[in-house]
């Protein structure tokens, strides 16, 4: 484990170790936001159930409006109400979502018609079947509308409602225990003594985990001693996954790695990247099995970047979600880089005037760079750049999708 892994090798190793949960539960659909679907959702209805109008206008026969003659309006059909079969030589006043009356073969929107005293004529001829939404055009009876592994967002819950589902089968919530090491960190709200800093990693990490919808078990701050770290790990091992922040580097006060190796093993340690080299993954023992262990770097930017690139995909797969590859795109660099880096680098940037512009201070301790940035510029080791050169930009919206 002395040789650093590439980013791709580390990602692949983590995903290979991410064994999805198999237990499931039934939930009311309104309580399922963010959860992972565990069973096929098959529609028992057509959506829409009947041919219906896509516009406010007039339903009629195309052949009867070609010469611009006036047609009597024989009925009025609102959404949710069935009309009568259309009489020859007439039109039906119709509104968006209303069922198409038998005999009509198009809907002319009201802006393309003239009306007078109960009659209408078409001033701009439509095409056949214009403005008609066909029964089952969106969803057909027997169609699988959502597959297992789907993460349920607002659109997915809307689809479930559209087919009449009120209860969904989802995987159980993943239990993730967290604790934080470092005698220098202090919880916000307490006095800040000389040499101390506030613990920003706790707020960031718990927010990232809550955004995923896991069950967070917060064990707070742990003293920088081997015994305290070992005790914290043993308590945390009751969860599915244990995540720590700090203590996985090579310093004399970095006890997490040593403590893990006493009750489990480290399978992955150190990635050839900047920021975020000291990423660790392994297993720790617990009654009846093993819990996954993930050690994040202590620097706030490093912890955030490592979480986005490695930990979040790992947790989603553990939750039962279908893997998602973050989309990226190429932009011209709004900066130059004269000195090639020794490791692959993920730099905080945002888009300005169509270019990727870097935050001026790329230190892994500058948390404000994350609040400022839109995403990360991904630059391989050994690469120099001039302004205007193409660079790969990964939006935070994709990394946190």
Coordinates of C-alpha atoms in Angstrom, one line a residue:
X1 CA 0.0 0.0 0.0
X2 CA 3.0 2.3 -0.2
X3 CA 2.3 3.2 -3.8
X4 CA -0.4 5.9 -4.4
X5 CA -3.4 4.8 -6.5
X6 CA -4.6 6.8 -9.5
X7 CA -8.0 8.5 -9.1
X8 CA -9.6 6.0 -11.4
X9 CA -8.1 3.0 -9.6
X10 CA -9.2 4.4 -6.2
X11 CA -12.7 5.0 -7.5
X12 CA -12.9 1.5 -9.0
X13 CA -11.7 -0.1 -5.8
X14 CA -14.2 1.7 -3.7
X15 CA -17.1 0.9 -5.9
X16 CA -16.0 -2.8 -6.1
X17 CA -16.2 -2.8 -2.2
X18 CA -19.6 -1.1 -2.0
X19 CA -22.0 -3.9 -1.4
X20 CA -25.6 -2.6 -1.6
X21 CA -28.0 -3.1 1.2
X22 CA -30.8 -5.7 0.4
X23 CA -33.3 -5.0 3.1
X24 CA -36.3 -2.9 2.0
X25 CA -39.4 -1.3 3.5
X26 CA -42.7 0.2 2.2
X27 CA -43.1 3.9 2.6
X28 CA -45.8 6.4 1.8
X29 CA -44.8 8.1 -1.4
X30 CA -44.7 11.5 0.2
X31 CA -42.1 10.3 2.7
X32 CA -39.8 8.7 0.0
X33 CA -37.9 11.7 -1.2
X34 CA -34.3 10.9 -1.6
X35 CA -34.8 7.2 -1.0
X36 CA -33.7 4.4 -3.4
X37 CA -36.4 2.4 -5.1
X38 CA -36.1 -1.4 -4.4
X39 CA -38.8 -2.8 -6.7
X40 CA -40.0 -2.2 -10.3
X41 CA -42.9 0.3 -10.4
X42 CA -45.3 -0.9 -13.1
X43 CA -48.2 1.3 -14.3
X44 CA -51.7 0.0 -14.0
X45 CA -53.1 2.9 -16.1
X46 CA -52.5 4.8 -19.3
X47 CA -51.2 8.3 -19.0
X48 CA -53.1 10.2 -20.2
X49 CA -56.1 7.9 -19.9
X50 CA -57.9 9.4 -22.9
X51 CA -57.0 11.5 -25.9
X52 CA -57.1 15.1 -24.7
X53 CA -56.5 18.6 -25.8
X54 CA -53.1 20.2 -25.5
X55 CA -54.5 23.7 -25.9
X56 CA -57.5 25.9 -25.2
X57 CA -59.3 26.1 -28.5
X58 CA -61.8 24.2 -30.7
X59 CA -62.1 20.5 -31.5
X60 CA -63.3 19.8 -35.0
X61 CA -62.9 17.8 -38.2
X62 CA -60.0 19.0 -40.3
X63 CA -61.8 18.6 -43.5
X64 CA -64.7 20.9 -42.4
X65 CA -62.5 23.9 -41.6
X66 CA -60.4 24.0 -44.8
X67 CA -62.5 26.6 -46.6
X68 CA -62.8 29.0 -43.7
X69 CA -66.5 28.5 -43.3
X70 CA -68.2 29.3 -40.0
X71 CA -69.1 26.3 -37.9
X72 CA -71.6 26.4 -35.0
X73 CA -70.2 25.6 -31.6
X74 CA -72.2 22.6 -30.5
X75 CA -70.8 22.0 -27.0
X76 CA -68.3 23.1 -24.4
X77 CA -65.9 20.6 -22.9
X78 CA -63.8 21.4 -19.8
X79 CA -61.1 19.3 -18.3
X80 CA -62.5 16.4 -16.3
X81 CA -65.7 16.3 -18.3
X82 CA -66.6 14.0 -21.2
X83 CA -68.2 15.6 -24.2
X84 CA -70.7 14.2 -26.7
X85 CA -69.8 12.8 -30.1
X86 CA -69.1 15.7 -32.4
X87 CA -72.0 16.5 -34.7
X88 CA -71.1 16.9 -38.4
X89 CA -70.4 20.5 -39.5
X90 CA -69.8 21.7 -35.9
X91 CA -67.0 22.5 -33.5
X92 CA -66.6 21.9 -29.8
X93 CA -65.2 24.6 -27.5
X94 CA -62.5 22.7 -25.6
X95 CA -60.0 23.5 -22.9
X96 CA -56.5 22.1 -22.1
X97 CA -56.7 18.6 -20.7
X98 CA -60.3 18.0 -21.7
X99 CA -61.1 14.7 -23.5
X100 CA -61.4 14.9 -27.3
X101 CA -65.0 14.2 -28.4
X102 CA -65.6 11.3 -30.7
X103 CA -65.4 12.4 -34.3
X104 CA -62.9 15.3 -33.9
X105 CA -59.5 14.8 -35.5
X106 CA -57.7 18.0 -34.5
X107 CA -57.8 20.9 -32.1
X108 CA -57.2 24.5 -33.3
X109 CA -55.9 26.8 -30.7
X110 CA -58.1 29.8 -30.0
X111 CA -55.5 32.3 -31.2
X112 CA -56.0 30.8 -34.8
X113 CA -59.8 31.2 -34.7
X114 CA -62.4 33.9 -35.0
X115 CA -65.7 33.6 -33.1
X116 CA -69.1 35.3 -33.2
X117 CA -72.5 34.6 -31.7
X118 CA -72.0 30.9 -31.1
X119 CA -69.9 30.2 -34.3
X120 CA -66.3 29.8 -35.0
X121 CA -64.1 29.7 -38.1
X122 CA -60.4 28.8 -38.6
X123 CA -58.1 31.5 -39.9
X124 CA -54.9 29.4 -39.8
X125 CA -55.4 25.8 -40.8
X126 CA -53.9 23.1 -38.5
X127 CA -52.3 19.9 -39.3
X128 CA -54.0 16.5 -38.9
X129 CA -54.1 15.5 -35.2
X130 CA -52.8 18.9 -34.2
X131 CA -52.8 19.6 -30.4
X132 CA -54.1 16.2 -29.4
X133 CA -52.3 14.3 -26.7
X134 CA -53.0 10.6 -27.3
X135 CA -54.1 8.1 -24.6
X136 CA -51.0 6.4 -23.3
X137 CA -48.7 8.9 -25.0
X138 CA -46.7 9.3 -21.8
X139 CA -47.2 5.9 -20.0
X140 CA -49.0 2.7 -21.1
X141 CA -50.6 0.1 -18.9
X142 CA -48.0 -2.5 -18.0
X143 CA -45.0 -0.2 -18.6
X144 CA -42.2 -0.1 -16.0
X145 CA -42.0 3.5 -15.2
X146 CA -39.3 3.4 -12.5
X147 CA -36.6 0.7 -12.0
X148 CA -34.9 -0.5 -8.8
X149 CA -31.9 1.6 -8.0
X150 CA -33.7 4.8 -9.0
X151 CA -33.1 7.7 -6.5
X152 CA -36.5 9.2 -5.9
X153 CA -36.5 13.0 -6.6
X154 CA -39.4 15.3 -7.2
X155 CA -39.8 14.2 -10.8
X156 CA -39.7 10.5 -9.9
X157 CA -42.3 11.0 -7.2
X158 CA -44.4 12.9 -9.7
X159 CA -44.3 9.9 -12.0
X160 CA -45.4 7.6 -9.2
X161 CA -48.3 9.9 -8.5
X162 CA -49.2 10.0 -12.2
X163 CA -49.8 6.2 -12.2
X164 CA -51.7 6.4 -8.9
X165 CA -49.1 4.9 -6.5
X166 CA -49.3 6.0 -2.9
X167 CA -46.8 3.5 -1.4
X168 CA -43.3 2.7 -2.7
X169 CA -40.9 -0.1 -1.8
X170 CA -37.5 1.4 -1.0
X171 CA -34.2 0.1 0.4
X172 CA -33.6 0.7 4.1
X173 CA -31.6 3.8 5.1
X174 CA -27.9 3.3 5.3
X175 CA -26.5 4.0 8.8
X176 CA -23.4 6.2 8.7
X177 CA -21.5 7.0 11.8
X178 CA -19.1 10.0 11.9
X179 CA -16.5 11.4 14.2
X180 CA -13.8 14.0 14.0
X181 CA -10.2 14.0 15.3
X182 CA -7.9 16.9 16.1
X183 CA -7.2 18.5 19.5
X184 CA -7.0 21.8 17.7
X185 CA -10.7 21.9 16.6
X186 CA -13.4 23.4 18.7
X187 CA -17.2 23.2 18.1
X188 CA -18.7 26.5 16.9
X189 CA -20.2 28.5 19.7
X190 CA -17.5 27.8 22.2
X191 CA -14.7 30.2 23.1
X192 CA -11.7 29.9 20.7
X193 CA -8.5 29.6 22.7
X194 CA -5.1 30.4 21.1
X195 CA -4.0 27.7 18.7
X196 CA -7.5 26.4 18.1
X197 CA -9.9 26.6 15.1
X198 CA -13.6 25.9 14.7
X199 CA -14.6 22.5 13.4
X200 CA -16.1 23.3 10.0
X201 CA -15.7 19.7 8.7
X202 CA -18.5 18.5 11.0
X203 CA -21.0 20.9 9.5
X204 CA -19.9 20.2 5.9
X205 CA -19.8 16.4 6.2
X206 CA -23.1 16.1 8.0
X207 CA -24.8 18.4 5.5
X208 CA -23.4 16.2 2.7
X209 CA -24.7 13.1 4.3
X210 CA -28.1 14.5 5.1
X211 CA -28.4 15.6 1.5
X212 CA -27.9 11.9 0.6
X213 CA -30.7 10.8 2.9
X214 CA -28.6 8.4 5.0
X215 CA -29.1 8.0 8.8
X216 CA -26.3 10.0 10.4
X217 CA -24.9 8.8 13.7
X218 CA -22.8 11.8 15.0
X219 CA -20.2 10.8 17.5
X220 CA -18.7 14.3 17.7
X221 CA -15.1 15.0 18.4
X222 CA -12.5 12.5 19.6
X223 CA -9.3 13.2 21.4
X224 CA -6.0 12.7 19.5
X225 CA -5.0 9.5 21.3
X226 CA -4.9 5.9 20.1
X227 CA -7.1 4.7 22.9
X228 CA -9.8 7.3 22.4
X229 CA -9.7 6.7 18.6
X230 CA -10.0 3.0 19.1
X231 CA -12.9 3.3 21.5
X232 CA -14.7 5.6 19.1
X233 CA -14.2 3.2 16.2
X234 CA -15.6 0.3 18.2
X235 CA -18.7 2.3 19.1
X236 CA -19.1 3.5 15.5
X237 CA -18.8 0.0 14.1
X238 CA -22.4 -0.7 14.8
X239 CA -23.2 1.4 11.7
X240 CA -23.0 0.2 8.1
X241 CA -20.3 2.8 7.3
X242 CA -17.9 4.7 9.6
X243 CA -16.5 8.0 8.3
X244 CA -13.8 9.9 10.1
X245 CA -12.2 13.3 9.3
X246 CA -8.5 13.7 10.1
X247 CA -5.9 11.3 11.5
X248 CA -5.3 9.2 8.4
X249 CA -2.0 10.9 7.3
X250 CA 1.5 10.0 8.5
X251 CA 2.0 12.3 11.5
X252 CA 2.7 11.2 15.0
X253 CA -0.7 12.4 16.1
X254 CA -2.6 10.7 13.3
X255 CA -4.0 7.7 15.1
X256 CA -7.0 6.7 13.0
X257 CA -5.1 4.4 10.6
X258 CA -3.4 2.6 13.4
X259 CA -6.6 2.1 15.3
X260 CA -8.4 0.7 12.3
X261 CA -5.6 -1.8 11.8
X262 CA -6.1 -3.1 15.4
X263 CA -9.7 -4.1 14.8
X264 CA -9.8 -4.4 11.0
X265 CA -7.8 -3.6 8.0
X266 CA -7.0 -0.9 5.6
X267 CA -7.5 -1.8 1.9
X268 CA -6.9 1.5 0.3
X269 CA -4.7 4.4 1.4
X270 CA -3.5 7.4 -0.4
X271 CA -4.5 8.6 -3.9
X272 CA -2.3 10.5 -6.3
X273 CA -4.3 13.7 -6.3
X274 CA -4.4 17.2 -4.9
X275 CA -6.1 18.1 -2.7
X276 CA -7.0 14.9 -0.9
X277 CA -4.1 12.4 -1.0
X278 CA -4.7 10.8 2.4
X279 CA -8.0 8.9 1.6
X280 CA -8.4 5.6 3.4
X281 CA -10.8 2.7 3.0
X282 CA -11.1 -0.6 4.9
X283 CA -13.2 -2.7 7.2
X284 CA -13.6 -2.8 10.9
X285 CA -15.0 -5.7 12.9
X286 CA -18.4 -5.7 14.7
X287 CA -20.6 -8.4 16.0
X288 CA -22.0 -10.4 13.1
X289 CA -20.0 -8.8 10.4
X290 CA -17.8 -5.9 9.3
X291 CA -18.5 -2.2 8.8
X292 CA -17.0 -0.1 6.0
X293 CA -14.4 2.4 7.2
X294 CA -13.6 5.6 5.2
X295 CA -11.0 8.1 6.5
X296 CA -11.2 11.6 5.0
X297 CA -8.4 14.1 5.1
X298 CA -8.6 16.7 7.9
X299 CA -8.2 19.8 5.6
X300 CA -11.7 21.1 4.8
X301 CA -11.3 21.4 1.0
X302 CA -9.6 18.0 0.8
X303 CA -12.4 16.4 2.8
X304 CA -15.1 18.0 0.6
X305 CA -13.4 17.1 -2.7
X306 CA -12.6 13.5 -1.6
X307 CA -16.2 13.1 -0.5
X308 CA -17.6 14.3 -3.8
X309 CA -15.3 12.2 -6.0
X310 CA -15.1 9.0 -4.0
X311 CA -17.3 8.7 -0.9
X312 CA -20.6 9.9 -2.3
X313 CA -20.6 7.4 -5.2
X314 CA -19.5 4.7 -2.7
X315 CA -22.4 5.5 -0.4
X316 CA -25.0 5.7 -3.2
X317 CA -24.0 2.3 -4.4
X318 CA -24.2 1.0 -0.8
X319 CA -27.7 2.5 -0.6
X320 CA -28.7 0.5 -3.7
X321 CA -28.6 3.3 -6.2
X322 CA -27.8 2.8 -9.9
X323 CA -24.3 4.2 -10.5
X324 CA -24.1 7.8 -11.8
X325 CA -21.1 9.1 -13.7
X326 CA -20.9 12.9 -13.2
X327 CA -21.0 14.8 -16.5
X328 CA -18.2 17.2 -17.4
X329 CA -17.5 19.5 -20.2
X330 CA -14.6 21.4 -21.8
X331 CA -14.0 25.1 -21.3
X332 CA -11.2 27.4 -22.2
X333 CA -8.9 28.1 -19.3
X334 CA -9.2 31.6 -17.9
X335 CA -5.8 31.1 -16.2
X336 CA -2.3 29.9 -16.9
X337 CA -0.3 27.2 -15.2
X338 CA 3.4 27.4 -15.8
X339 CA 4.6 24.8 -13.3
X340 CA 3.4 21.2 -13.9
X341 CA 2.0 19.5 -10.9
X342 CA 3.3 16.1 -9.6
X343 CA -0.2 14.8 -8.9
X344 CA -3.6 15.1 -10.7
X345 CA -5.2 18.3 -9.4
X346 CA -8.8 19.3 -8.8
X347 CA -8.9 23.1 -8.6
X348 CA -11.8 25.2 -7.4
X349 CA -13.2 27.3 -10.3
X350 CA -16.3 28.9 -11.6
X351 CA -17.4 30.0 -15.1
X352 CA -17.0 33.6 -16.0
X353 CA -17.6 34.8 -19.6
X354 CA -17.4 31.3 -20.9
X355 CA -14.1 30.5 -19.2
X356 CA -13.0 28.5 -16.2
X357 CA -11.6 31.0 -13.7
X358 CA -9.7 29.7 -10.6
X359 CA -10.1 30.9 -7.1
X360 CA -6.9 32.9 -6.3
X361 CA -5.9 30.7 -3.3
X362 CA -6.0 27.0 -4.0
X363 CA -4.8 25.9 -0.5
X364 CA -6.6 22.9 0.9
X365 CA -7.5 24.9 4.0
X366 CA -9.3 27.7 2.2
X367 CA -13.0 26.7 2.6
X368 CA -14.3 29.9 1.1
X369 CA -13.0 28.7 -2.2
X370 CA -15.7 26.0 -2.2
X371 CA -18.5 28.5 -1.4
X372 CA -17.2 30.7 -4.3
X373 CA -16.7 28.0 -6.9
X374 CA -19.2 26.4 -9.3
X375 CA -17.1 23.2 -9.7
X376 CA -13.7 21.7 -10.2
X377 CA -11.1 22.0 -13.0
X378 CA -9.5 18.6 -13.5
X379 CA -5.8 18.8 -14.6
X380 CA -3.6 15.8 -15.1
X381 CA -0.1 15.6 -13.5
X382 CA 2.7 17.0 -15.6
X383 CA 0.5 19.4 -17.5
X384 CA 1.1 23.1 -18.1
X385 CA -1.6 25.4 -19.3
X386 CA -1.9 28.8 -21.1
X387 CA -5.0 31.0 -21.0
X388 CA -7.4 29.7 -23.6
X389 CA -6.3 26.1 -23.5
X390 CA -9.1 23.6 -23.1
X391 CA -9.7 22.2 -19.6
X392 CA -12.2 19.7 -18.1
X393 CA -14.7 21.3 -15.8
X394 CA -16.9 19.2 -13.4
X395 CA -19.8 21.2 -12.0
X396 CA -20.6 20.7 -8.3
X397 CA -24.2 20.2 -9.5
X398 CA -23.1 17.0 -11.1
X399 CA -20.8 15.9 -8.2
X400 CA -23.7 16.4 -5.8
X401 CA -26.6 15.1 -8.1

